[in-house]
Amino acid sequence: MEILIQHLRRQLDQKSIDHVNHLKTLGKAVVPVSWENVHFLKSTNQLKAIKTIILNRNSSNDDFVFFFNRAASILISEALDLVEYIPGTELKKTIVTPTNCTLDMGDTFFPGQEVIAVSLVRSGDCFIRSLRRIIPAAKIGKLLIQTDSRTGEPKLHTEKLPSLEAKEGAKASKVLLFDSQTISGAAAIMAIKVLLDHNVQQDQIVLVTYTSTETSIRKIFNAFPKIHLVVACVGERSHESTLISDPDADSNLDSDWWMASRFIDSKYFGTS
């Protein structure tokens, strides 16, 4: 019996090692990644000022929360542009304005999809307050994914999701997956796998994040090329700003990025 237990442990350990190695290879530039589904926020002076406050270690907690909420609202609004809207001409619907005028059907648009939010605890929870202001009735699910300290493999600990399948006769729901920082991409990849297991199509998933490393973007899109990503800023390496050119170079370590450690959720919830 003891020999059998040891054998099973070795097999599980090897499986974890293989999984982690597979995740690492996804970030290497072996297969070109199409960036057409990566939606960057337009770099405006307002967003640059917000970024400065968010990244300033001397910013007060109140300022940090206030300005991150502003950034989150902009990111969510950008993500909502990916939701399908149906013109009034197709639905044969119009509206009456407060001044009792009937608006032309060509000027009206109506939501064509339900929007469901899924938060990666607790990083994605930083978006919930802004989401509630924009879509008060939005259904929200939770996924708790943590890295095993022994193997480095992401593990799903908690799954609490609303019904993700479209009602009969309705279009598939658009799922917004929230993660304030995408560093290695492992948690996001596992979260997307969970959504796919619930019959959500790749092209109906929108990953919304404030910061992301280029490595994590490559990993995610090498695994799931049809999803969408909405991101405010992509971190550059401290010693280079070019795209990954050598897949085997030691400089491909995730720790090389300026946002290699999570800080947004800690400062947002006042635990840093």
Tab-separated table of C-alpha atoms in Angstrom:
chain	number	residue	atom	x	y	z
A	1	MET	CA	0.000	0.000	0.000
A	2	GLU	CA	2.805	2.418	0.908
A	3	ILE	CA	4.523	1.732	-2.417
A	4	LEU	CA	1.271	2.479	-4.250
A	5	ILE	CA	0.826	5.773	-2.367
A	6	GLN	CA	4.391	6.839	-3.164
A	7	HIS	CA	3.869	5.968	-6.818
A	8	LEU	CA	0.678	8.060	-6.983
A	9	ARG	CA	2.429	10.993	-5.327
A	10	ARG	CA	5.265	10.845	-7.855
A	11	GLN	CA	2.769	10.726	-10.708
A	12	LEU	CA	0.855	13.732	-9.346
A	13	ASP	CA	4.072	15.689	-8.778
A	14	GLN	CA	5.196	14.962	-12.328
A	15	LYS	CA	1.799	16.024	-13.657
A	16	SER	CA	2.123	19.348	-11.790
A	17	ILE	CA	5.634	19.870	-13.177
A	18	ASP	CA	4.456	19.140	-16.713
A	19	HIS	CA	1.513	21.545	-16.296
A	20	VAL	CA	3.728	24.379	-15.032
A	21	ASN	CA	6.248	23.806	-17.836
A	22	HIS	CA	3.417	23.877	-20.376
A	23	LEU	CA	2.191	27.208	-19.000
A	24	LYS	CA	5.709	28.631	-19.322
A	25	THR	CA	6.052	27.544	-22.943
A	26	LEU	CA	2.813	29.334	-23.830
A	27	GLY	CA	4.526	32.673	-23.183
A	28	LYS	CA	7.413	32.046	-25.556
A	29	ALA	CA	7.258	33.437	-29.070
A	30	VAL	CA	7.156	30.074	-30.835
A	31	VAL	CA	3.788	30.820	-32.441
A	32	PRO	CA	3.029	34.419	-33.512
A	33	VAL	CA	0.216	35.918	-31.457
A	34	SER	CA	-2.473	37.972	-33.166
A	35	TRP	CA	-3.024	41.213	-31.274
A	36	GLU	CA	-6.306	42.084	-32.960
A	37	ASN	CA	-8.295	40.874	-29.931
A	38	VAL	CA	-6.179	42.898	-27.493
A	39	HIS	CA	-7.908	46.216	-26.837
A	40	PHE	CA	-5.610	48.840	-25.326
A	41	LEU	CA	-7.078	51.953	-23.759
A	42	LYS	CA	-6.125	55.037	-25.730
A	43	SER	CA	-3.180	56.711	-24.003
A	44	THR	CA	-4.592	60.069	-22.911
A	45	ASN	CA	-3.241	62.617	-20.466
A	46	GLN	CA	-6.044	61.687	-18.067
A	47	LEU	CA	-5.074	57.993	-18.070
A	48	LYS	CA	-1.392	58.876	-17.722
A	49	ALA	CA	-2.209	60.976	-14.654
A	50	ILE	CA	-4.357	58.175	-13.182
A	51	LYS	CA	-1.543	55.680	-13.797
A	52	THR	CA	0.920	57.991	-12.049
A	53	ILE	CA	-1.282	58.137	-8.949
A	54	ILE	CA	-1.947	54.380	-8.928
A	55	LEU	CA	1.751	53.514	-9.229
A	56	ASN	CA	2.949	56.136	-6.741
A	57	ARG	CA	3.744	54.354	-3.478
A	58	ASN	CA	3.092	57.617	-1.604
A	59	SER	CA	-0.505	57.961	-2.824
A	60	SER	CA	-3.030	57.807	0.007
A	61	ASN	CA	-5.408	54.868	0.179
A	62	ASP	CA	-8.372	57.146	-0.540
A	63	ASP	CA	-6.702	58.576	-3.649
A	64	PHE	CA	-5.667	55.113	-4.822
A	65	VAL	CA	-9.197	53.701	-4.518
A	66	PHE	CA	-10.809	56.764	-6.107
A	67	PHE	CA	-8.542	56.817	-9.147
A	68	PHE	CA	-8.513	53.050	-9.607
A	69	ASN	CA	-12.321	53.163	-9.664
A	70	ARG	CA	-12.080	55.771	-12.417
A	71	ALA	CA	-9.725	53.553	-14.407
A	72	ALA	CA	-11.964	50.533	-13.784
A	73	SER	CA	-15.004	52.415	-15.100
A	74	ILE	CA	-13.136	53.283	-18.298
A	75	LEU	CA	-12.009	49.667	-18.748
A	76	ILE	CA	-15.531	48.333	-18.196
A	77	SER	CA	-16.959	50.863	-20.652
A	78	GLU	CA	-14.394	49.732	-23.230
A	79	ALA	CA	-15.348	46.093	-22.597
A	80	LEU	CA	-19.043	46.905	-23.030
A	81	ASP	CA	-18.290	48.086	-26.573
A	82	LEU	CA	-17.704	44.398	-27.342
A	83	VAL	CA	-21.261	43.508	-26.295
A	84	GLU	CA	-23.721	43.068	-29.153
A	85	TYR	CA	-26.323	45.804	-29.565
A	86	ILE	CA	-29.293	45.542	-31.911
A	87	PRO	CA	-30.497	48.565	-33.928
A	88	GLY	CA	-34.100	49.618	-33.536
A	89	THR	CA	-34.683	49.129	-37.260
A	90	GLU	CA	-34.052	45.407	-36.854
A	91	LEU	CA	-36.319	45.101	-33.823
A	92	LYS	CA	-38.906	47.538	-35.195
A	93	LYS	CA	-38.719	49.392	-31.883
A	94	THR	CA	-38.489	53.038	-31.028
A	95	ILE	CA	-38.714	55.201	-27.910
A	96	VAL	CA	-40.508	58.345	-26.794
A	97	THR	CA	-38.284	61.079	-25.355
A	98	PRO	CA	-39.135	63.072	-22.180
A	99	THR	CA	-40.326	65.857	-24.500
A	100	ASN	CA	-42.889	63.491	-26.086
A	101	CYS	CA	-40.994	63.154	-29.356
A	102	THR	CA	-40.660	59.777	-31.026
A	103	LEU	CA	-37.060	58.951	-31.870
A	104	ASP	CA	-36.346	57.528	-35.299
A	105	MET	CA	-35.705	53.773	-35.235
A	106	GLY	CA	-32.363	54.325	-36.962
A	107	ASP	CA	-31.155	56.281	-33.927
A	108	THR	CA	-32.012	53.624	-31.331
A	109	PHE	CA	-29.980	50.644	-30.172
A	110	PHE	CA	-30.925	47.993	-27.626
A	111	PRO	CA	-28.760	45.486	-25.718
A	112	GLY	CA	-28.627	42.169	-27.549
A	113	GLN	CA	-26.780	40.181	-24.891
A	114	GLU	CA	-26.862	39.699	-21.157
A	115	VAL	CA	-23.630	40.726	-19.425
A	116	ILE	CA	-22.296	38.434	-16.698
A	117	ALA	CA	-19.266	39.319	-14.574
A	118	VAL	CA	-16.824	36.807	-13.109
A	119	SER	CA	-14.271	38.026	-10.578
A	120	LEU	CA	-10.967	36.348	-9.772
A	121	VAL	CA	-10.877	36.660	-5.985
A	122	ARG	CA	-9.615	38.992	-4.732
A	123	SER	CA	-7.767	40.747	-7.526
A	124	GLY	CA	-10.862	41.085	-9.684
A	125	ASP	CA	-12.975	42.322	-6.780
A	126	CYS	CA	-11.394	45.760	-7.261
A	127	PHE	CA	-13.699	46.190	-10.288
A	128	ILE	CA	-16.980	45.290	-8.598
A	129	ARG	CA	-17.799	48.737	-7.188
A	130	SER	CA	-17.398	50.348	-10.620
A	131	LEU	CA	-19.351	47.530	-12.255
A	132	ARG	CA	-22.273	48.050	-9.881
A	133	ARG	CA	-22.422	51.718	-10.844
A	134	ILE	CA	-22.458	50.939	-14.559
A	135	ILE	CA	-24.640	47.781	-14.541
A	136	PRO	CA	-26.448	47.655	-11.162
A	137	ALA	CA	-28.282	44.404	-11.942
A	138	ALA	CA	-25.302	42.504	-13.357
A	139	LYS	CA	-24.924	38.884	-12.252
A	140	ILE	CA	-21.553	38.312	-10.587
A	141	GLY	CA	-19.665	35.057	-10.147
A	142	LYS	CA	-16.507	34.306	-8.160
A	143	LEU	CA	-13.487	32.096	-8.787
A	144	LEU	CA	-10.752	31.592	-6.197
A	145	ILE	CA	-7.585	30.363	-7.898
A	146	GLN	CA	-4.318	30.212	-5.982
A	147	THR	CA	-0.857	28.963	-6.842
A	148	ASP	CA	0.340	25.855	-5.027
A	149	SER	CA	3.395	26.980	-3.047
A	150	ARG	CA	5.023	23.564	-3.495
A	151	THR	CA	4.518	22.932	-7.209
A	152	GLY	CA	3.774	26.405	-8.589
A	153	GLU	CA	0.641	25.019	-10.246
A	154	PRO	CA	-2.590	27.091	-10.198
A	155	LYS	CA	-5.398	25.382	-8.282
A	156	LEU	CA	-9.121	26.117	-8.254
A	157	HIS	CA	-10.307	26.383	-4.636
A	158	THR	CA	-13.742	27.982	-4.953
A	159	GLU	CA	-16.213	28.242	-7.816
A	160	LYS	CA	-19.424	30.218	-7.420
A	161	LEU	CA	-20.935	31.059	-10.774
A	162	PRO	CA	-24.400	32.100	-11.957
A	163	SER	CA	-25.987	30.259	-14.850
A	164	LEU	CA	-23.800	31.010	-17.864
A	165	GLU	CA	-25.893	29.284	-20.516
A	166	ALA	CA	-28.138	31.429	-22.670
A	167	LYS	CA	-31.882	31.098	-22.280
A	168	GLU	CA	-33.788	29.442	-25.087
A	169	GLY	CA	-34.063	31.791	-28.036
A	170	ALA	CA	-31.600	34.301	-26.536
A	171	LYS	CA	-28.076	35.107	-27.639
A	172	ALA	CA	-25.130	33.788	-25.640
A	173	SER	CA	-24.163	35.964	-22.682
A	174	LYS	CA	-21.021	38.079	-22.774
A	175	VAL	CA	-18.803	37.161	-19.812
A	176	LEU	CA	-16.480	39.825	-18.374
A	177	LEU	CA	-13.625	38.182	-16.466
A	178	PHE	CA	-11.974	40.591	-14.022
A	179	ASP	CA	-8.368	40.457	-12.786
A	180	SER	CA	-6.674	43.702	-11.738
A	181	GLN	CA	-3.183	42.391	-12.589
A	182	THR	CA	-2.276	39.628	-15.009
A	183	ILE	CA	1.320	38.657	-14.276
A	184	SER	CA	2.054	35.057	-15.216
A	185	GLY	CA	-1.357	34.461	-16.794
A	186	ALA	CA	-1.755	31.089	-15.052
A	187	ALA	CA	-4.817	32.082	-12.996
A	188	ALA	CA	-6.510	33.706	-15.988
A	189	ILE	CA	-5.883	30.608	-18.123
A	190	MET	CA	-7.421	28.346	-15.487
A	191	ALA	CA	-10.390	30.716	-15.097
A	192	ILE	CA	-10.998	30.656	-18.849
A	193	LYS	CA	-10.853	26.847	-18.785
A	194	VAL	CA	-13.537	26.852	-16.073
A	195	LEU	CA	-15.748	29.117	-18.198
A	196	LEU	CA	-15.265	26.867	-21.222
A	197	ASP	CA	-16.289	23.895	-19.072
A	198	HIS	CA	-19.545	25.785	-18.456
A	199	ASN	CA	-20.145	25.961	-22.230
A	200	VAL	CA	-19.077	29.592	-22.641
A	201	GLN	CA	-17.575	30.159	-26.082
A	202	GLN	CA	-14.104	31.696	-26.324
A	203	ASP	CA	-15.285	34.690	-28.345
A	204	GLN	CA	-17.832	35.534	-25.621
A	205	ILE	CA	-15.133	35.945	-22.943
A	206	VAL	CA	-13.602	39.371	-22.271
A	207	LEU	CA	-10.685	39.471	-19.837
A	208	VAL	CA	-10.541	42.917	-18.211
A	209	THR	CA	-7.333	43.877	-16.421
A	210	TYR	CA	-5.529	47.070	-15.469
A	211	THR	CA	-1.934	45.882	-15.937
A	212	SER	CA	-0.597	42.910	-17.825
A	213	THR	CA	2.810	41.545	-18.742
A	214	GLU	CA	3.494	40.746	-22.364
A	215	THR	CA	4.412	37.208	-21.290
A	216	SER	CA	0.961	36.635	-19.794
A	217	ILE	CA	-0.718	37.968	-22.942
A	218	ARG	CA	1.262	35.527	-25.075
A	219	LYS	CA	0.386	32.630	-22.773
A	220	ILE	CA	-3.312	33.456	-22.754
A	221	PHE	CA	-3.641	33.961	-26.508
A	222	ASN	CA	-1.518	30.951	-27.404
A	223	ALA	CA	-3.982	28.906	-25.350
A	224	PHE	CA	-7.198	30.772	-26.244
A	225	PRO	CA	-6.775	32.862	-29.415
A	226	LYS	CA	-10.450	33.850	-29.727
A	227	ILE	CA	-10.997	35.589	-26.394
A	228	HIS	CA	-10.813	39.377	-26.009
A	229	LEU	CA	-8.547	41.303	-23.642
A	230	VAL	CA	-9.148	44.867	-22.466
A	231	VAL	CA	-6.090	46.324	-20.729
A	232	ALA	CA	-4.980	49.770	-19.594
A	233	CYS	CA	-1.213	49.268	-19.662
A	234	VAL	CA	1.216	46.515	-20.551
A	235	GLY	CA	4.379	46.449	-18.470
A	236	GLU	CA	7.789	46.676	-20.052
A	237	ARG	CA	10.900	44.952	-18.775
A	238	SER	CA	13.191	47.097	-16.680
A	239	HIS	CA	16.042	46.463	-19.124
A	240	GLU	CA	14.260	46.263	-22.486
A	241	SER	CA	11.062	47.422	-24.147
A	242	THR	CA	11.044	45.186	-27.222
A	243	LEU	CA	8.931	42.110	-27.834
A	244	ILE	CA	10.296	38.710	-26.860
A	245	SER	CA	12.730	37.596	-29.556
A	246	ASP	CA	14.520	34.617	-28.003
A	247	PRO	CA	12.110	32.003	-26.573
A	248	ASP	CA	14.902	30.362	-24.563
A	249	ALA	CA	16.444	33.506	-23.130
A	250	ASP	CA	16.747	33.757	-19.348
A	251	SER	CA	15.205	37.245	-19.554
A	252	ASN	CA	11.783	35.662	-20.099
A	253	LEU	CA	11.284	35.246	-16.361
A	254	ASP	CA	8.053	36.811	-15.112
A	255	SER	CA	10.025	38.402	-12.266
A	256	ASP	CA	11.738	40.690	-14.796
A	257	TRP	CA	8.622	42.852	-15.101
A	258	TRP	CA	8.099	46.027	-13.104
A	259	MET	CA	4.735	44.744	-11.825
A	260	ALA	CA	5.978	41.242	-11.018
A	261	SER	CA	4.321	41.361	-7.578
A	262	ARG	CA	0.649	41.966	-6.922
A	263	PHE	CA	-0.029	45.273	-5.219
A	264	ILE	CA	-3.297	46.665	-6.596
A	265	ASP	CA	-5.707	44.518	-4.568
A	266	SER	CA	-3.599	44.885	-1.398
A	267	LYS	CA	-3.614	48.672	-1.613
A	268	TYR	CA	-7.230	48.838	-2.801
A	269	PHE	CA	-8.490	46.894	0.227
A	270	GLY	CA	-6.020	48.528	2.626
A	271	THR	CA	-4.059	45.398	3.513
A	272	SER	CA	-0.644	46.485	2.242
